[in-house]
Amino acid sequence: NAGVTQTPKFRVLKTGQSMTLLCAQDMNHEYMYWYRQDPGMGLRLIHYSVGEGTTAKGEVPDGYNVSRLKKQNFLLGLESAAPSQTSVYFCASSSRWGGLNTEAFFGQGTRLTVV
Amino acid sequence: KNEVEQSPQNLTAQEGEFITINCSYSVGISALHWLQQHPGGGIVSLFMLSSGKKKHGRLIATINIQEKHSSLHITASHPRDSAVYICHTGTASKLTFGTGTRLQVTL
C-alpha cells in the first residue's frame, strides 16, 4: 500500500537554487497539505489544497508555491531557496477537511538543506 | 507560548515501564490527535479522540475536554516504542501541533 509518497527524500540546495517537491497519494483524498517541521517547533502548515486545481496559503507560505493540477499530486516549489528553508517537509492528505474529525495520512518526509 | 504544550520534551524509560506523555491545549477543540514519528521520519496517526478514552494494543489515550488536557499512556514499553509522539488539535482552518515528546526505551 503506497499511501502518501514524497520525492525526493533528501536534497541539498545552494542558496538561490530552485526545486520542486512532489507528493503523491493513491487514496483518492480531496485534501492535501504541505508542512514543515523545525527543531523546537511543531509542524507548521505551508500551503494546502481542498481539491484539484485549488490551493490556499497556510501559516508560513512565504517563499513557497504549490500546484494541484491532478487530484493525486500536490507539488511544493521553492523558487529561490534560502537557508531559512532548511527543514523537514511533510506532505499529508485526508478525505475530509478540518483534520480534527478525520485522519490525516503523512508521507515519509523530505529533508532539505540549503547551504 | 504555543497553544499546544507537551510534556515532557524528552523521556527515557527502561523496557517494561509504564509511560505517560501529556498534552495541554489552550484553544477550544472538538478533537485531538496523537501522532507517532519514528526515527526514520515517517509519521503515523495513532489516535483521534474527542472524549473519554481509546485503547489500541498497549497504547491508551485519554482526553478531558473541560480541563483541556490529554494523555498518551504506553503499558509494558518496548524499545520499538522509541519515537517522537506529537499531539495536535486546533480549528478547521488552523491545526496546531505540539513540539513532540521524544521517547527512548532501553533494554
PDB file of C-alpha atoms in Angstrom, chain B residues 5-107:
ATOM      1  CA  GLU B   5       2.098  22.174  25.076  1.00  0.00           C
ATOM      2  CA  GLN B   6       3.541  18.728  25.561  1.00  0.00           C
ATOM      3  CA  SER B   7       5.462  17.327  28.497  1.00  0.00           C
ATOM      4  CA  PRO B   8       7.980  16.011  28.983  1.00  0.00           C
ATOM      5  CA  GLN B   9      10.046  17.037  25.969  1.00  0.00           C
ATOM      6  CA  ASN B  10      12.338  14.055  26.400  1.00  0.00           C
ATOM      7  CA  LEU B  11      11.725  10.802  28.183  1.00  0.00           C
ATOM      8  CA  THR B  12      13.948   7.791  28.757  1.00  0.00           C
ATOM      9  CA  ALA B  13      12.474   4.589  30.112  1.00  0.00           C
ATOM     10  CA  GLN B  14      13.518   1.009  30.615  1.00  0.00           C
ATOM     11  CA  GLU B  15      11.742  -1.774  28.841  1.00  0.00           C
ATOM     12  CA  GLY B  16       8.561  -2.717  30.623  1.00  0.00           C
ATOM     13  CA  GLU B  17       7.928   0.638  32.264  1.00  0.00           C
ATOM     14  CA  PHE B  18       4.579   2.409  32.136  1.00  0.00           C
ATOM     15  CA  ILE B  19       4.903   5.682  30.255  1.00  0.00           C
ATOM     16  CA  THR B  20       2.746   8.803  30.280  1.00  0.00           C
ATOM     17  CA  ILE B  21       3.012  11.718  27.880  1.00  0.00           C
ATOM     18  CA  ASN B  22       0.891  14.794  28.482  1.00  0.00           C
ATOM     19  CA  CYS B  23      -0.673  17.328  26.145  1.00  0.00           C
ATOM     20  CA  SER B  24      -2.334  20.560  27.244  1.00  0.00           C
ATOM     21  CA  TYR B  25      -4.018  22.972  24.885  1.00  0.00           C
ATOM     22  CA  SER B  26      -5.484  26.416  25.167  1.00  0.00           C
ATOM     23  CA  VAL B  27      -7.817  26.508  22.178  1.00  0.00           C
ATOM     24  CA  GLY B  28     -11.338  25.189  22.103  1.00  0.00           C
ATOM     25  CA  ILE B  29     -11.432  21.968  20.153  1.00  0.00           C
ATOM     26  CA  SER B  30     -13.681  19.196  19.050  1.00  0.00           C
ATOM     27  CA  ALA B  31     -10.994  16.541  18.775  1.00  0.00           C
ATOM     28  CA  LEU B  32      -7.345  15.885  19.425  1.00  0.00           C
ATOM     29  CA  HIS B  33      -4.903  13.651  17.600  1.00  0.00           C
ATOM     30  CA  TRP B  34      -1.855  11.732  18.701  1.00  0.00           C
ATOM     31  CA  LEU B  35       0.820  11.027  16.108  1.00  0.00           C
ATOM     32  CA  GLN B  36       3.921   8.852  16.234  1.00  0.00           C
ATOM     33  CA  GLN B  37       7.070   9.822  14.347  1.00  0.00           C
ATOM     34  CA  HIS B  38       9.715   7.124  14.064  1.00  0.00           C
ATOM     35  CA  PRO B  39      13.456   7.802  13.819  1.00  0.00           C
ATOM     36  CA  GLY B  40      13.217   7.293  10.066  1.00  0.00           C
ATOM     37  CA  GLY B  41      10.920  10.313   9.973  1.00  0.00           C
ATOM     38  CA  GLY B  42       7.608   8.789   8.939  1.00  0.00           C
ATOM     39  CA  ILE B  43       4.503   9.990  10.783  1.00  0.00           C
ATOM     40  CA  VAL B  44       1.666   7.676  11.696  1.00  0.00           C
ATOM     41  CA  SER B  45      -1.672   8.613  13.202  1.00  0.00           C
ATOM     42  CA  LEU B  46      -2.267   6.778  16.490  1.00  0.00           C
ATOM     43  CA  PHE B  47      -5.486   8.159  17.884  1.00  0.00           C
ATOM     44  CA  MET B  48      -8.186  10.661  17.174  1.00  0.00           C
ATOM     45  CA  LEU B  49     -10.372  11.323  20.186  1.00  0.00           C
ATOM     46  CA  SER B  50     -12.973  13.815  21.270  1.00  0.00           C
ATOM     47  CA  SER B  51     -13.927  12.405  24.666  1.00  0.00           C
ATOM     48  CA  GLY B  52     -13.102   9.698  27.145  1.00  0.00           C
ATOM     49  CA  LYS B  53     -10.548   7.055  26.340  1.00  0.00           C
ATOM     50  CA  LYS B  54      -9.340   4.951  23.436  1.00  0.00           C
ATOM     51  CA  LYS B  55      -7.139   1.871  23.536  1.00  0.00           C
ATOM     52  CA  HIS B  56      -5.096   0.211  20.824  1.00  0.00           C
ATOM     53  CA  GLY B  57      -2.849  -2.606  21.948  1.00  0.00           C
ATOM     54  CA  ARG B  58      -0.504  -1.249  24.590  1.00  0.00           C
ATOM     55  CA  LEU B  59      -1.408   2.347  23.834  1.00  0.00           C
ATOM     56  CA  ILE B  60      -4.124   4.226  25.695  1.00  0.00           C
ATOM     57  CA  ALA B  61      -5.182   7.805  25.040  1.00  0.00           C
ATOM     58  CA  THR B  62      -7.423   9.847  27.277  1.00  0.00           C
ATOM     59  CA  ILE B  63      -8.853  13.312  26.979  1.00  0.00           C
ATOM     60  CA  ASN B  64     -10.576  15.711  29.355  1.00  0.00           C
ATOM     61  CA  ILE B  65     -12.231  18.416  27.276  1.00  0.00           C
ATOM     62  CA  GLN B  66     -13.146  20.554  30.298  1.00  0.00           C
ATOM     63  CA  GLU B  67      -9.570  20.594  31.567  1.00  0.00           C
ATOM     64  CA  LYS B  68      -8.126  20.874  28.041  1.00  0.00           C
ATOM     65  CA  HIS B  69      -5.764  18.010  28.666  1.00  0.00           C
ATOM     66  CA  SER B  70      -4.928  14.709  27.033  1.00  0.00           C
ATOM     67  CA  SER B  71      -2.571  11.909  27.971  1.00  0.00           C
ATOM     68  CA  LEU B  72      -0.978   9.119  25.999  1.00  0.00           C
ATOM     69  CA  HIS B  73      -0.023   6.046  28.002  1.00  0.00           C
ATOM     70  CA  ILE B  74       2.151   3.150  26.918  1.00  0.00           C
ATOM     71  CA  THR B  75       1.966  -0.005  29.006  1.00  0.00           C
ATOM     72  CA  ALA B  76       4.843  -2.506  29.103  1.00  0.00           C
ATOM     73  CA  SER B  77       7.051  -0.246  26.982  1.00  0.00           C
ATOM     74  CA  HIS B  78       9.394  -1.767  24.419  1.00  0.00           C
ATOM     75  CA  PRO B  79      12.402  -0.407  22.519  1.00  0.00           C
ATOM     76  CA  ARG B  80      10.310  -0.362  19.355  1.00  0.00           C
ATOM     77  CA  ASP B  81       8.136   2.296  21.043  1.00  0.00           C
ATOM     78  CA  SER B  82      11.092   4.682  20.773  1.00  0.00           C
ATOM     79  CA  ALA B  83       9.817   7.578  18.708  1.00  0.00           C
ATOM     80  CA  VAL B  84       8.611  11.154  18.896  1.00  0.00           C
ATOM     81  CA  TYR B  85       4.981  11.466  19.957  1.00  0.00           C
ATOM     82  CA  ILE B  86       3.088  14.522  18.786  1.00  0.00           C
ATOM     83  CA  CYS B  87      -0.343  15.766  19.760  1.00  0.00           C
ATOM     84  CA  HIS B  88      -2.260  18.160  17.574  1.00  0.00           C
ATOM     85  CA  THR B  89      -5.540  19.978  17.649  1.00  0.00           C
ATOM     86  CA  GLY B  90      -6.962  23.312  16.550  1.00  0.00           C
ATOM     87  CA  THR B  91      -9.835  24.522  14.427  1.00  0.00           C
ATOM     88  CA  ALA B  92     -10.964  23.575  10.964  1.00  0.00           C
ATOM     89  CA  SER B  93      -8.792  26.255   9.388  1.00  0.00           C
ATOM     90  CA  LYS B  94      -5.733  26.003  11.578  1.00  0.00           C
ATOM     91  CA  LEU B  95      -4.237  22.870  13.037  1.00  0.00           C
ATOM     92  CA  THR B  96      -1.815  23.377  15.894  1.00  0.00           C
ATOM     93  CA  PHE B  97       0.861  20.852  16.692  1.00  0.00           C
ATOM     94  CA  GLY B  98       2.792  20.264  19.878  1.00  0.00           C
ATOM     95  CA  THR B  99       6.572  20.178  19.607  1.00  0.00           C
ATOM     96  CA  GLY B 100       6.642  16.497  20.417  1.00  0.00           C
ATOM     97  CA  THR B 101       7.926  14.216  23.162  1.00  0.00           C
ATOM     98  CA  ARG B 102      10.994  12.198  22.303  1.00  0.00           C
ATOM     99  CA  LEU B 103      10.767   8.773  23.931  1.00  0.00           C
ATOM    100  CA  GLN B 104      13.714   6.403  24.212  1.00  0.00           C
ATOM    101  CA  VAL B 105      13.063   2.946  25.619  1.00  0.00           C
ATOM    102  CA  THR B 106      16.151   0.969  26.546  1.00  0.00           C
ATOM    103  CA  LEU B 107      16.647  -2.723  27.280  1.00  0.00           C
TER     104      LEU B 107
END
